[in-house]
JSON list of C-alpha atoms in Angstrom, two decimals:
[
{"chain": "A", "resi": 1, "resn": "MET", "atom": "CA", "xyz": [-165.54, -8.90, 26.42]},
{"chain": "A", "resi": 2, "resn": "ALA", "atom": "CA", "xyz": [-163.71, -5.85, 27.72]},
{"chain": "A", "resi": 3, "resn": "GLN", "atom": "CA", "xyz": [-164.63, -4.46, 31.10]},
{"chain": "A", "resi": 4, "resn": "ASN", "atom": "CA", "xyz": [-165.83, -0.89, 31.38]},
{"chain": "A", "resi": 5, "resn": "ALA", "atom": "CA", "xyz": [-164.13, 1.80, 33.41]},
{"chain": "A", "resi": 6, "resn": "THR", "atom": "CA", "xyz": [-165.50, 2.52, 36.88]},
{"chain": "A", "resi": 7, "resn": "ILE", "atom": "CA", "xyz": [-166.58, 6.12, 37.35]},
{"chain": "A", "resi": 8, "resn": "TYR", "atom": "CA", "xyz": [-165.51, 8.02, 40.47]},
{"chain": "A", "resi": 9, "resn": "LYS", "atom": "CA", "xyz": [-167.03, 11.35, 41.44]},
{"chain": "A", "resi": 10, "resn": "VAL", "atom": "CA", "xyz": [-164.45, 13.42, 43.31]},
{"chain": "A", "resi": 11, "resn": "GLU", "atom": "CA", "xyz": [-164.71, 16.81, 44.92]},
{"chain": "A", "resi": 12, "resn": "LEU", "atom": "CA", "xyz": [-161.05, 17.76, 45.30]},
{"chain": "A", "resi": 13, "resn": "SER", "atom": "CA", "xyz": [-160.32, 20.77, 47.50]},
{"chain": "A", "resi": 14, "resn": "VAL", "atom": "CA", "xyz": [-156.74, 21.96, 47.18]},
{"chain": "A", "resi": 15, "resn": "CYS", "atom": "CA", "xyz": [-155.15, 24.29, 49.71]},
{"chain": "A", "resi": 16, "resn": "ASP", "atom": "CA", "xyz": [-151.58, 24.76, 48.42]},
{"chain": "A", "resi": 17, "resn": "MET", "atom": "CA", "xyz": [-149.89, 27.29, 50.66]},
{"chain": "A", "resi": 18, "resn": "ASP", "atom": "CA", "xyz": [-146.59, 26.85, 48.79]},
{"chain": "A", "resi": 19, "resn": "ARG", "atom": "CA", "xyz": [-148.08, 28.05, 45.48]},
{"chain": "A", "resi": 20, "resn": "HIS", "atom": "CA", "xyz": [-150.92, 30.15, 46.97]},
{"chain": "A", "resi": 21, "resn": "TYR", "atom": "CA", "xyz": [-153.50, 28.06, 45.14]},
{"chain": "A", "resi": 22, "resn": "TYR", "atom": "CA", "xyz": [-156.88, 27.51, 46.81]},
{"chain": "A", "resi": 23, "resn": "GLU", "atom": "CA", "xyz": [-159.60, 25.91, 44.71]},
{"chain": "A", "resi": 24, "resn": "THR", "atom": "CA", "xyz": [-162.13, 23.10, 44.62]},
{"chain": "A", "resi": 25, "resn": "HIS", "atom": "CA", "xyz": [-162.28, 20.87, 41.53]},
{"chain": "A", "resi": 26, "resn": "LYS", "atom": "CA", "xyz": [-165.26, 18.67, 40.75]},
{"chain": "A", "resi": 27, "resn": "LEU", "atom": "CA", "xyz": [-163.80, 15.72, 38.86]},
{"chain": "A", "resi": 28, "resn": "THR", "atom": "CA", "xyz": [-165.37, 12.75, 37.15]},
{"chain": "A", "resi": 29, "resn": "VAL", "atom": "CA", "xyz": [-162.57, 10.20, 37.01]},
{"chain": "A", "resi": 30, "resn": "ALA", "atom": "CA", "xyz": [-162.68, 7.01, 34.97]},
{"chain": "A", "resi": 31, "resn": "LYS", "atom": "CA", "xyz": [-160.79, 4.19, 36.68]},
{"chain": "A", "resi": 32, "resn": "HIS", "atom": "CA", "xyz": [-159.45, 1.80, 34.03]},
{"chain": "A", "resi": 33, "resn": "PRO", "atom": "CA", "xyz": [-160.24, -1.87, 34.78]},
{"chain": "A", "resi": 34, "resn": "SER", "atom": "CA", "xyz": [-156.52, -2.58, 35.25]},
{"chain": "A", "resi": 35, "resn": "GLU", "atom": "CA", "xyz": [-155.96, 0.47, 37.49]},
{"chain": "A", "resi": 36, "resn": "THR", "atom": "CA", "xyz": [-155.59, -0.10, 41.23]},
{"chain": "A", "resi": 37, "resn": "ASP", "atom": "CA", "xyz": [-157.02, 2.11, 43.98]},
{"chain": "A", "resi": 38, "resn": "GLU", "atom": "CA", "xyz": [-153.43, 3.03, 44.79]},
{"chain": "A", "resi": 39, "resn": "ARG", "atom": "CA", "xyz": [-152.76, 4.34, 41.28]},
{"chain": "A", "resi": 40, "resn": "LEU", "atom": "CA", "xyz": [-156.10, 6.18, 41.21]},
{"chain": "A", "resi": 41, "resn": "MET", "atom": "CA", "xyz": [-155.24, 7.97, 44.46]},
{"chain": "A", "resi": 42, "resn": "VAL", "atom": "CA", "xyz": [-151.71, 8.77, 43.24]},
{"chain": "A", "resi": 43, "resn": "ARG", "atom": "CA", "xyz": [-153.32, 10.27, 40.13]},
{"chain": "A", "resi": 44, "resn": "LEU", "atom": "CA", "xyz": [-155.58, 12.46, 42.28]},
{"chain": "A", "resi": 45, "resn": "LEU", "atom": "CA", "xyz": [-152.63, 13.48, 44.46]},
{"chain": "A", "resi": 46, "resn": "ALA", "atom": "CA", "xyz": [-150.57, 14.38, 41.37]},
{"chain": "A", "resi": 47, "resn": "PHE", "atom": "CA", "xyz": [-153.53, 16.45, 40.16]},
{"chain": "A", "resi": 48, "resn": "ALA", "atom": "CA", "xyz": [-153.65, 18.29, 43.48]},
{"chain": "A", "resi": 49, "resn": "LEU", "atom": "CA", "xyz": [-149.88, 18.94, 43.48]},
{"chain": "A", "resi": 50, "resn": "ASN", "atom": "CA", "xyz": [-150.11, 20.52, 40.02]},
{"chain": "A", "resi": 51, "resn": "ALA", "atom": "CA", "xyz": [-153.61, 21.98, 40.35]},
{"chain": "A", "resi": 52, "resn": "HIS", "atom": "CA", "xyz": [-154.45, 24.76, 37.92]},
{"chain": "A", "resi": 53, "resn": "GLU", "atom": "CA", "xyz": [-157.66, 25.91, 36.27]},
{"chain": "A", "resi": 54, "resn": "HIS", "atom": "CA", "xyz": [-156.55, 24.37, 32.92]},
{"chain": "A", "resi": 55, "resn": "LEU", "atom": "CA", "xyz": [-155.18, 21.08, 34.34]},
{"chain": "A", "resi": 56, "resn": "GLU", "atom": "CA", "xyz": [-157.16, 18.03, 33.22]},
{"chain": "A", "resi": 57, "resn": "MET", "atom": "CA", "xyz": [-157.18, 14.26, 33.38]},
{"chain": "A", "resi": 58, "resn": "THR", "atom": "CA", "xyz": [-156.54, 12.47, 30.09]},
{"chain": "A", "resi": 59, "resn": "LYS", "atom": "CA", "xyz": [-157.46, 9.02, 28.83]},
{"chain": "A", "resi": 60, "resn": "GLY", "atom": "CA", "xyz": [-154.41, 7.81, 30.77]},
{"chain": "A", "resi": 61, "resn": "LEU", "atom": "CA", "xyz": [-153.93, 4.05, 30.65]},
{"chain": "A", "resi": 62, "resn": "SER", "atom": "CA", "xyz": [-156.12, 3.80, 27.55]},
{"chain": "A", "resi": 63, "resn": "THR", "atom": "CA", "xyz": [-153.63, 5.73, 25.41]},
{"chain": "A", "resi": 64, "resn": "ASP", "atom": "CA", "xyz": [-149.88, 5.39, 24.92]},
{"chain": "A", "resi": 65, "resn": "ASP", "atom": "CA", "xyz": [-149.17, 8.89, 23.59]},
{"chain": "A", "resi": 66, "resn": "GLU", "atom": "CA", "xyz": [-150.85, 10.89, 26.37]},
{"chain": "A", "resi": 67, "resn": "PRO", "atom": "CA", "xyz": [-149.81, 11.47, 29.95]},
{"chain": "A", "resi": 68, "resn": "ASP", "atom": "CA", "xyz": [-152.12, 10.79, 32.89]},
{"chain": "A", "resi": 69, "resn": "ILE", "atom": "CA", "xyz": [-152.71, 14.51, 33.41]},
{"chain": "A", "resi": 70, "resn": "TRP", "atom": "CA", "xyz": [-151.91, 17.53, 31.30]},
{"chain": "A", "resi": 71, "resn": "GLN", "atom": "CA", "xyz": [-152.28, 21.25, 31.13]},
{"chain": "A", "resi": 72, "resn": "LYS", "atom": "CA", "xyz": [-152.55, 22.95, 27.77]},
{"chain": "A", "resi": 73, "resn": "SER", "atom": "CA", "xyz": [-152.22, 26.64, 27.01]},
{"chain": "A", "resi": 74, "resn": "LEU", "atom": "CA", "xyz": [-155.13, 28.51, 25.47]},
{"chain": "A", "resi": 75, "resn": "SER", "atom": "CA", "xyz": [-153.44, 28.09, 22.07]},
{"chain": "A", "resi": 76, "resn": "GLY", "atom": "CA", "xyz": [-153.12, 24.31, 22.52]},
{"chain": "A", "resi": 77, "resn": "GLU", "atom": "CA", "xyz": [-149.44, 23.89, 23.45]},
{"chain": "A", "resi": 78, "resn": "LEU", "atom": "CA", "xyz": [-148.61, 21.45, 26.22]},
{"chain": "A", "resi": 79, "resn": "ASP", "atom": "CA", "xyz": [-147.56, 23.39, 29.31]},
{"chain": "A", "resi": 80, "resn": "VAL", "atom": "CA", "xyz": [-147.48, 20.54, 31.84]},
{"chain": "A", "resi": 81, "resn": "TRP", "atom": "CA", "xyz": [-147.18, 16.77, 31.27]},
{"chain": "A", "resi": 82, "resn": "VAL", "atom": "CA", "xyz": [-147.78, 14.59, 34.35]},
{"chain": "A", "resi": 83, "resn": "ALA", "atom": "CA", "xyz": [-146.93, 10.88, 34.21]},
{"chain": "A", "resi": 84, "resn": "LEU", "atom": "CA", "xyz": [-147.34, 8.27, 36.94]},
{"chain": "A", "resi": 85, "resn": "GLY", "atom": "CA", "xyz": [-145.39, 5.13, 37.57]},
{"chain": "A", "resi": 86, "resn": "LEU", "atom": "CA", "xyz": [-142.16, 4.08, 35.88]},
{"chain": "A", "resi": 87, "resn": "PRO", "atom": "CA", "xyz": [-142.00, 5.45, 32.31]},
{"chain": "A", "resi": 88, "resn": "SER", "atom": "CA", "xyz": [-139.18, 4.37, 30.03]},
{"chain": "A", "resi": 89, "resn": "GLU", "atom": "CA", "xyz": [-136.29, 6.69, 29.24]},
{"chain": "A", "resi": 90, "resn": "LYS", "atom": "CA", "xyz": [-137.70, 6.99, 25.70]},
{"chain": "A", "resi": 91, "resn": "VAL", "atom": "CA", "xyz": [-141.13, 8.10, 26.99]},
{"chain": "A", "resi": 92, "resn": "MET", "atom": "CA", "xyz": [-139.52, 10.69, 29.30]},
{"chain": "A", "resi": 93, "resn": "ARG", "atom": "CA", "xyz": [-137.35, 12.00, 26.44]},
{"chain": "A", "resi": 94, "resn": "GLN", "atom": "CA", "xyz": [-140.38, 12.34, 24.16]},
{"chain": "A", "resi": 95, "resn": "SER", "atom": "CA", "xyz": [-142.42, 13.98, 26.94]},
{"chain": "A", "resi": 96, "resn": "CYS", "atom": "CA", "xyz": [-139.68, 16.54, 27.60]},
{"chain": "A", "resi": 97, "resn": "GLY", "atom": "CA", "xyz": [-139.72, 17.41, 23.90]},
{"chain": "A", "resi": 98, "resn": "LYS", "atom": "CA", "xyz": [-143.50, 17.91, 23.88]},
{"chain": "A", "resi": 99, "resn": "ALA", "atom": "CA", "xyz": [-144.13, 19.92, 27.06]},
{"chain": "A", "resi": 100, "resn": "ASP", "atom": "CA", "xyz": [-142.64, 22.92, 28.86]},
{"chain": "A", "resi": 101, "resn": "LYS", "atom": "CA", "xyz": [-142.74, 21.10, 32.22]},
{"chain": "A", "resi": 102, "resn": "VAL", "atom": "CA", "xyz": [-142.73, 17.33, 32.77]},
{"chain": "A", "resi": 103, "resn": "MET", "atom": "CA", "xyz": [-143.60, 15.82, 36.15]},
{"chain": "A", "resi": 104, "resn": "VAL", "atom": "CA", "xyz": [-143.04, 12.12, 36.81]},
{"chain": "A", "resi": 105, "resn": "TYR", "atom": "CA", "xyz": [-144.44, 10.58, 40.00]},
{"chain": "A", "resi": 106, "resn": "PRO", "atom": "CA", "xyz": [-142.97, 7.11, 40.54]},
{"chain": "A", "resi": 107, "resn": "TYR", "atom": "CA", "xyz": [-144.25, 4.92, 43.35]},
{"chain": "A", "resi": 108, "resn": "GLY", "atom": "CA", "xyz": [-143.89, 1.29, 44.33]},
{"chain": "A", "resi": 109, "resn": "GLY", "atom": "CA", "xyz": [-141.07, 1.20, 46.85]},
{"chain": "A", "resi": 110, "resn": "ARG", "atom": "CA", "xyz": [-138.03, -0.84, 45.86]},
{"chain": "A", "resi": 111, "resn": "THR", "atom": "CA", "xyz": [-139.24, -1.25, 42.26]},
{"chain": "A", "resi": 112, "resn": "ALA", "atom": "CA", "xyz": [-139.34, 2.55, 41.84]},
{"chain": "A", "resi": 113, "resn": "GLU", "atom": "CA", "xyz": [-135.87, 2.88, 43.37]},
{"chain": "A", "resi": 114, "resn": "MET", "atom": "CA", "xyz": [-134.45, 0.28, 40.95]},
{"chain": "A", "resi": 115, "resn": "TRP", "atom": "CA", "xyz": [-136.15, 2.05, 38.01]},
{"chain": "A", "resi": 116, "resn": "TRP", "atom": "CA", "xyz": [-134.65, 5.40, 39.08]},
{"chain": "A", "resi": 117, "resn": "ASP", "atom": "CA", "xyz": [-131.15, 3.91, 39.46]},
{"chain": "A", "resi": 118, "resn": "LYS", "atom": "CA", "xyz": [-131.49, 2.63, 35.89]},
{"chain": "A", "resi": 119, "resn": "VAL", "atom": "CA", "xyz": [-132.79, 5.84, 34.22]},
{"chain": "A", "resi": 120, "resn": "LYS", "atom": "CA", "xyz": [-131.48, 8.76, 36.29]},
{"chain": "A", "resi": 121, "resn": "ASN", "atom": "CA", "xyz": [-128.22, 9.25, 34.35]},
{"chain": "A", "resi": 122, "resn": "SER", "atom": "CA", "xyz": [-130.13, 9.51, 31.08]},
{"chain": "A", "resi": 123, "resn": "THR", "atom": "CA", "xyz": [-132.38, 12.26, 32.49]},
{"chain": "A", "resi": 124, "resn": "THR", "atom": "CA", "xyz": [-129.70, 14.77, 33.44]},
{"chain": "A", "resi": 125, "resn": "ARG", "atom": "CA", "xyz": [-130.00, 16.67, 30.15]},
{"chain": "A", "resi": 126, "resn": "PHE", "atom": "CA", "xyz": [-133.70, 17.41, 30.64]},
{"chain": "A", "resi": 127, "resn": "ASP", "atom": "CA", "xyz": [-133.99, 20.77, 32.41]},
{"chain": "A", "resi": 128, "resn": "ASN", "atom": "CA", "xyz": [-137.79, 20.66, 32.27]},
{"chain": "A", "resi": 129, "resn": "LEU", "atom": "CA", "xyz": [-138.12, 17.30, 34.05]},
{"chain": "A", "resi": 130, "resn": "GLN", "atom": "CA", "xyz": [-138.97, 16.76, 37.70]},
{"chain": "A", "resi": 131, "resn": "VAL", "atom": "CA", "xyz": [-139.19, 13.35, 39.34]},
{"chain": "A", "resi": 132, "resn": "ILE", "atom": "CA", "xyz": [-140.95, 13.16, 42.71]},
{"chain": "A", "resi": 133, "resn": "ASN", "atom": "CA", "xyz": [-141.31, 9.81, 44.48]},
{"chain": "A", "resi": 134, "resn": "PHE", "atom": "CA", "xyz": [-144.03, 8.68, 46.86]},
{"chain": "A", "resi": 135, "resn": "SER", "atom": "CA", "xyz": [-143.17, 5.97, 49.38]},
{"chain": "A", "resi": 136, "resn": "GLU", "atom": "CA", "xyz": [-144.90, 2.61, 49.28]},
{"chain": "A", "resi": 137, "resn": "ALA", "atom": "CA", "xyz": [-146.32, 3.18, 52.77]},
{"chain": "A", "resi": 138, "resn": "ASP", "atom": "CA", "xyz": [-147.79, 6.56, 51.77]},
{"chain": "A", "resi": 139, "resn": "THR", "atom": "CA", "xyz": [-149.46, 5.27, 48.60]},
{"chain": "A", "resi": 140, "resn": "ALA", "atom": "CA", "xyz": [-150.81, 2.16, 50.36]},
{"chain": "A", "resi": 141, "resn": "ALA", "atom": "CA", "xyz": [-152.41, 4.44, 52.98]},
{"chain": "A", "resi": 142, "resn": "LEU", "atom": "CA", "xyz": [-153.88, 6.62, 50.22]},
{"chain": "A", "resi": 143, "resn": "ALA", "atom": "CA", "xyz": [-155.40, 3.57, 48.53]},
{"chain": "A", "resi": 144, "resn": "LYS", "atom": "CA", "xyz": [-157.45, 2.88, 51.65]},
{"chain": "A", "resi": 145, "resn": "LEU", "atom": "CA", "xyz": [-159.16, 6.28, 51.24]},
{"chain": "A", "resi": 146, "resn": "ALA", "atom": "CA", "xyz": [-160.56, 5.45, 47.78]},
{"chain": "A", "resi": 147, "resn": "SER", "atom": "CA", "xyz": [-164.31, 5.34, 47.28]},
{"chain": "A", "resi": 148, "resn": "ARG", "atom": "CA", "xyz": [-166.63, 5.95, 44.32]},
{"chain": "A", "resi": 149, "resn": "ALA", "atom": "CA", "xyz": [-167.81, 9.29, 45.74]},
{"chain": "A", "resi": 150, "resn": "MET", "atom": "CA", "xyz": [-165.12, 11.24, 47.57]},
{"chain": "A", "resi": 151, "resn": "LYS", "atom": "CA", "xyz": [-164.72, 14.65, 49.13]},
{"chain": "A", "resi": 152, "resn": "LEU", "atom": "CA", "xyz": [-160.94, 14.84, 49.15]},
{"chain": "A", "resi": 153, "resn": "GLN", "atom": "CA", "xyz": [-159.10, 17.67, 50.93]},
{"chain": "A", "resi": 154, "resn": "VAL", "atom": "CA", "xyz": [-155.41, 18.15, 50.08]},
{"chain": "A", "resi": 155, "resn": "ASN", "atom": "CA", "xyz": [-153.34, 20.61, 52.11]},
{"chain": "A", "resi": 156, "resn": "ILE", "atom": "CA", "xyz": [-149.80, 21.40, 50.97]},
{"chain": "A", "resi": 157, "resn": "GLN", "atom": "CA", "xyz": [-147.35, 23.40, 53.04]},
{"chain": "A", "resi": 158, "resn": "ASP", "atom": "CA", "xyz": [-143.54, 23.46, 52.96]},
{"chain": "A", "resi": 159, "resn": "GLY", "atom": "CA", "xyz": [-143.58, 20.46, 50.61]},
{"chain": "A", "resi": 160, "resn": "ASP", "atom": "CA", "xyz": [-145.53, 18.29, 53.06]},
{"chain": "A", "resi": 161, "resn": "VAL", "atom": "CA", "xyz": [-148.93, 16.98, 52.03]},
{"chain": "A", "resi": 162, "resn": "MET", "atom": "CA", "xyz": [-151.96, 16.10, 54.11]},
{"chain": "A", "resi": 163, "resn": "VAL", "atom": "CA", "xyz": [-154.76, 14.21, 52.38]},
{"chain": "A", "resi": 164, "resn": "SER", "atom": "CA", "xyz": [-158.07, 13.75, 54.15]},
{"chain": "A", "resi": 165, "resn": "VAL", "atom": "CA", "xyz": [-161.40, 12.09, 53.39]},
{"chain": "A", "resi": 166, "resn": "ASP", "atom": "CA", "xyz": [-164.02, 12.44, 56.10]},
{"chain": "A", "resi": 167, "resn": "ASP", "atom": "CA", "xyz": [-162.22, 11.61, 59.37]},
{"chain": "A", "resi": 168, "resn": "SER", "atom": "CA", "xyz": [-159.32, 9.75, 57.75]},
{"chain": "A", "resi": 169, "resn": "ILE", "atom": "CA", "xyz": [-156.03, 11.58, 57.27]},
{"chain": "A", "resi": 170, "resn": "VAL", "atom": "CA", "xyz": [-152.91, 10.46, 55.42]},
{"chain": "A", "resi": 171, "resn": "TYR", "atom": "CA", "xyz": [-149.65, 12.41, 55.54]},
{"chain": "A", "resi": 172, "resn": "VAL", "atom": "CA", "xyz": [-147.56, 12.10, 52.38]},
{"chain": "A", "resi": 173, "resn": "THR", "atom": "CA", "xyz": [-143.93, 13.15, 52.11]},
{"chain": "A", "resi": 174, "resn": "PRO", "atom": "CA", "xyz": [-142.99, 13.59, 48.44]},
{"chain": "A", "resi": 175, "resn": "VAL", "atom": "CA", "xyz": [-139.26, 13.00, 47.86]},
{"chain": "A", "resi": 176, "resn": "LYS", "atom": "CA", "xyz": [-137.71, 15.01, 45.02]},
{"chain": "A", "resi": 177, "resn": "TRP", "atom": "CA", "xyz": [-135.40, 12.74, 43.03]},
{"chain": "A", "resi": 178, "resn": "LYS", "atom": "CA", "xyz": [-134.84, 15.29, 40.28]},
{"chain": "A", "resi": 179, "resn": "GLY", "atom": "CA", "xyz": [-135.75, 18.95, 40.26]},
{"chain": "A", "resi": 180, "resn": "ALA", "atom": "CA", "xyz": [-136.13, 21.20, 37.24]},
{"chain": "A", "resi": 181, "resn": "ALA", "atom": "CA", "xyz": [-133.10, 23.33, 36.44]}
]
C-alpha cells in the first residue's frame, strides 16, 4: 500500500532586499513519502528566492511533466519554472521551451558538481535558464530546521540568504553556475 504525503504548515516570511519583495506566504506543503527534509527545505528556499504573488507549489515528485514550483501568468502561460535537484538535459531543454524563465537549484555536493560538468555545455543555448547551486553543508543545515509547523523567515540581501526558524539561523550562499542572458 502506498504511503500518504505528510502535510507541513509553513508561514514563510520573505524579506528580499535585492528584489524589494516583502511578503508572508501561508503554505500547505505536501511532503512526498520519498522526499527528504533536505529537499523539502530546498523547495521552500527556492520558493522564497522566487517569491511572487502568483508563485505556487506543484505536485512535484508525483508528476513528471511539472516542475516543483511554477508561476503562471493570468492567461495561463508559464512565466517561471523552478526545478530542484539534477534534471536531465532533455528535461531542461523541454522546460526552457515551456517557460519564460527556468530556475534549476541543484544540491548534493560532489554529485551536483559531476552532474553540472556533464550537462553545462548543452545548456549554453538556453538564454532563459539559470542554475544556482546550494552547498551540501548549507542544505544539511537547512534540513535540521524542518518541522511540521514552521514559521520560516528568509532574508535576502546582496545575494546572501539568511533562513531562520525560532532561534535557529542558517546562512546560505547560493552559487550561480549559469545566469540568464
